[in-house]
């Protein structure tokens, strides 16, 4: 039976049930098929999505904007200097005002609490398009992509190498929700957030899957079905890039490392990649790599999310 998600905000994958996640995947697959065959699917005819971007974006910006158009609605882009929010109008007032004009808001920003507050005060659904803490749309897409490629999620092992950042956090939430094992290998001073690990351990206990937070890359990728990495310095951390590199060099995903994974492992990266740092071309462009399928699937999965909540 369909679960009614209308009006629901997507701030964190941890707020979704497994049934809701599966519903998103089912609709994503059907919308992907319709787009392929050219069948129209105006599920959000005339609806308006506001898209607030305090940080740059290629994939999130273009996939949400194209997505809302393909669903029959329109998208309004707001860059860092476009709203009074950027000149310190508060989140409460912004949420109340935008709720009078729009049918949904997608936001990419720095402080996660700002998205929590926006979702709390808005009378329309708010979709998190990345914060310093989480990137739920990306990870829902990644899980959908793994399911497409491997035919299942439960029981697979994902190894994440590198910074304990927003991607690591949403992967911890996402993998543990769907019953995948996840091992995070990061330097001891760049481990994921304790509260997120706690959330993931609770989910994993329920699903009977495993969570490991370790330091050694080779141990992490051993028998992995999926190897995932992300940049060593995220948006807003550019000034730390050189300092961080010292800690992260041994986490580079290269053929020497991937040799320890299963032969049919998938290489994944949310992109943008810093080729030559966290991943080398031989891996990113290898037959195991699904990075551009992931990027494409952002469109299908976010269309499903918008259609369900708006
Ligand atoms: N993966 C991702 O969110 O990419 P953008 O920063 O280009 O949106
Ligand atoms: N961790 C990266 C992800 C980009 C999609 C960042 O926040 O910059």
Short mmCIF file of N, CA, C and O and ligand atoms in Angstrom, two decimals, residues 53 56-63 108 129-130 135 138 167 228 235 269-272 298 302, ligand 1:
data_model
loop_
_atom_site.label_atom_id
_atom_site.label_comp_id
_atom_site.label_asym_id
_atom_site.label_seq_id
_atom_site.Cartn_x
_atom_site.Cartn_y
_atom_site.Cartn_z
N UNK A 53 20.51 28.22 -2.78
CA UNK A 53 21.89 27.73 -2.82
C UNK A 53 22.84 28.73 -2.16
O UNK A 53 23.15 29.77 -2.74
N UNK A 56 28.03 26.50 -4.08
CA UNK A 56 27.93 26.17 -5.52
C UNK A 56 27.38 24.76 -5.75
O UNK A 56 27.33 23.95 -4.81
N UNK A 57 26.98 24.48 -6.98
CA UNK A 57 26.47 23.15 -7.31
C UNK A 57 26.37 22.98 -8.81
O UNK A 57 25.94 23.88 -9.52
N UNK A 58 26.72 21.81 -9.31
CA UNK A 58 26.43 21.43 -10.69
C UNK A 58 25.27 20.45 -10.71
O UNK A 58 24.21 20.72 -11.27
N UNK A 59 25.46 19.29 -10.07
CA UNK A 59 24.46 18.22 -10.12
C UNK A 59 23.14 18.59 -9.43
O UNK A 59 22.06 18.41 -10.00
N UNK A 60 23.24 19.08 -8.21
CA UNK A 60 22.02 19.34 -7.43
C UNK A 60 21.19 20.41 -8.11
O UNK A 60 19.98 20.28 -8.31
N UNK A 61 21.86 21.48 -8.52
CA UNK A 61 21.17 22.59 -9.19
C UNK A 61 20.47 22.12 -10.46
O UNK A 61 19.29 22.34 -10.66
N UNK A 62 21.25 21.47 -11.33
CA UNK A 62 20.69 21.13 -12.64
C UNK A 62 19.65 20.02 -12.53
O UNK A 62 18.60 20.08 -13.17
N UNK A 63 19.91 19.03 -11.68
CA UNK A 63 18.95 17.92 -11.60
C UNK A 63 17.64 18.33 -10.94
O UNK A 63 16.57 17.88 -11.35
N UNK A 108 20.45 24.18 -0.12
CA UNK A 108 21.84 23.77 0.10
C UNK A 108 22.51 24.88 0.90
O UNK A 108 22.56 26.03 0.45
N UNK A 129 19.38 19.79 0.24
CA UNK A 129 20.26 19.57 -0.92
C UNK A 129 21.73 19.63 -0.54
O UNK A 129 22.56 19.89 -1.40
N UNK A 130 22.06 19.37 0.69
CA UNK A 130 23.41 19.30 1.28
C UNK A 130 23.59 20.37 2.35
O UNK A 130 23.27 21.54 2.14
N UNK A 135 23.99 14.83 3.36
CA UNK A 135 23.65 14.98 1.94
C UNK A 135 22.68 13.85 1.57
O UNK A 135 23.03 12.92 0.83
N UNK A 138 21.80 12.76 -2.22
CA UNK A 138 22.90 12.05 -2.87
C UNK A 138 22.91 10.58 -2.45
O UNK A 138 23.02 9.68 -3.28
N UNK A 167 29.02 13.29 3.43
CA UNK A 167 28.77 12.06 2.66
C UNK A 167 28.88 10.83 3.56
O UNK A 167 28.03 9.94 3.51
N UNK A 228 33.55 3.72 -1.94
CA UNK A 228 33.04 5.09 -2.06
C UNK A 228 34.08 6.04 -1.52
O UNK A 228 34.70 5.76 -0.49
N UNK A 235 33.29 21.83 0.56
CA UNK A 235 33.00 23.25 0.32
C UNK A 235 33.02 24.00 1.65
O UNK A 235 32.40 23.55 2.62
N UNK A 269 31.36 7.84 -6.30
CA UNK A 269 31.83 9.15 -5.82
C UNK A 269 30.68 10.11 -6.10
O UNK A 269 30.13 10.11 -7.20
N UNK A 270 30.34 10.93 -5.12
CA UNK A 270 29.22 11.86 -5.33
C UNK A 270 29.55 12.90 -6.39
O UNK A 270 28.65 13.47 -6.99
N UNK A 271 30.85 13.16 -6.59
CA UNK A 271 31.34 14.22 -7.48
C UNK A 271 30.95 15.60 -6.91
O UNK A 271 29.90 15.66 -6.27
N UNK A 272 31.68 16.65 -7.12
CA UNK A 272 32.88 16.71 -7.96
C UNK A 272 34.06 15.97 -7.33
O UNK A 272 34.21 15.96 -6.11
N UNK A 298 20.53 11.14 -9.85
CA UNK A 298 20.07 12.24 -9.00
C UNK A 298 18.76 12.79 -9.54
O UNK A 298 17.83 13.10 -8.80
N UNK A 302 15.39 12.42 -7.27
CA UNK A 302 14.85 13.68 -6.74
C UNK A 302 13.48 14.00 -7.31
O UNK A 302 12.64 14.60 -6.63
N1 LIG B 1 27.15 15.58 -5.74
C1 LIG B 1 26.68 16.85 -5.69
O1 LIG B 1 25.83 17.21 -4.86
O2 LIG B 1 27.19 17.65 -6.66
P1 LIG B 1 27.01 19.22 -6.79
O3 LIG B 1 27.82 19.86 -5.70
O4 LIG B 1 27.52 19.54 -8.16
O5 LIG B 1 25.55 19.54 -6.64
#
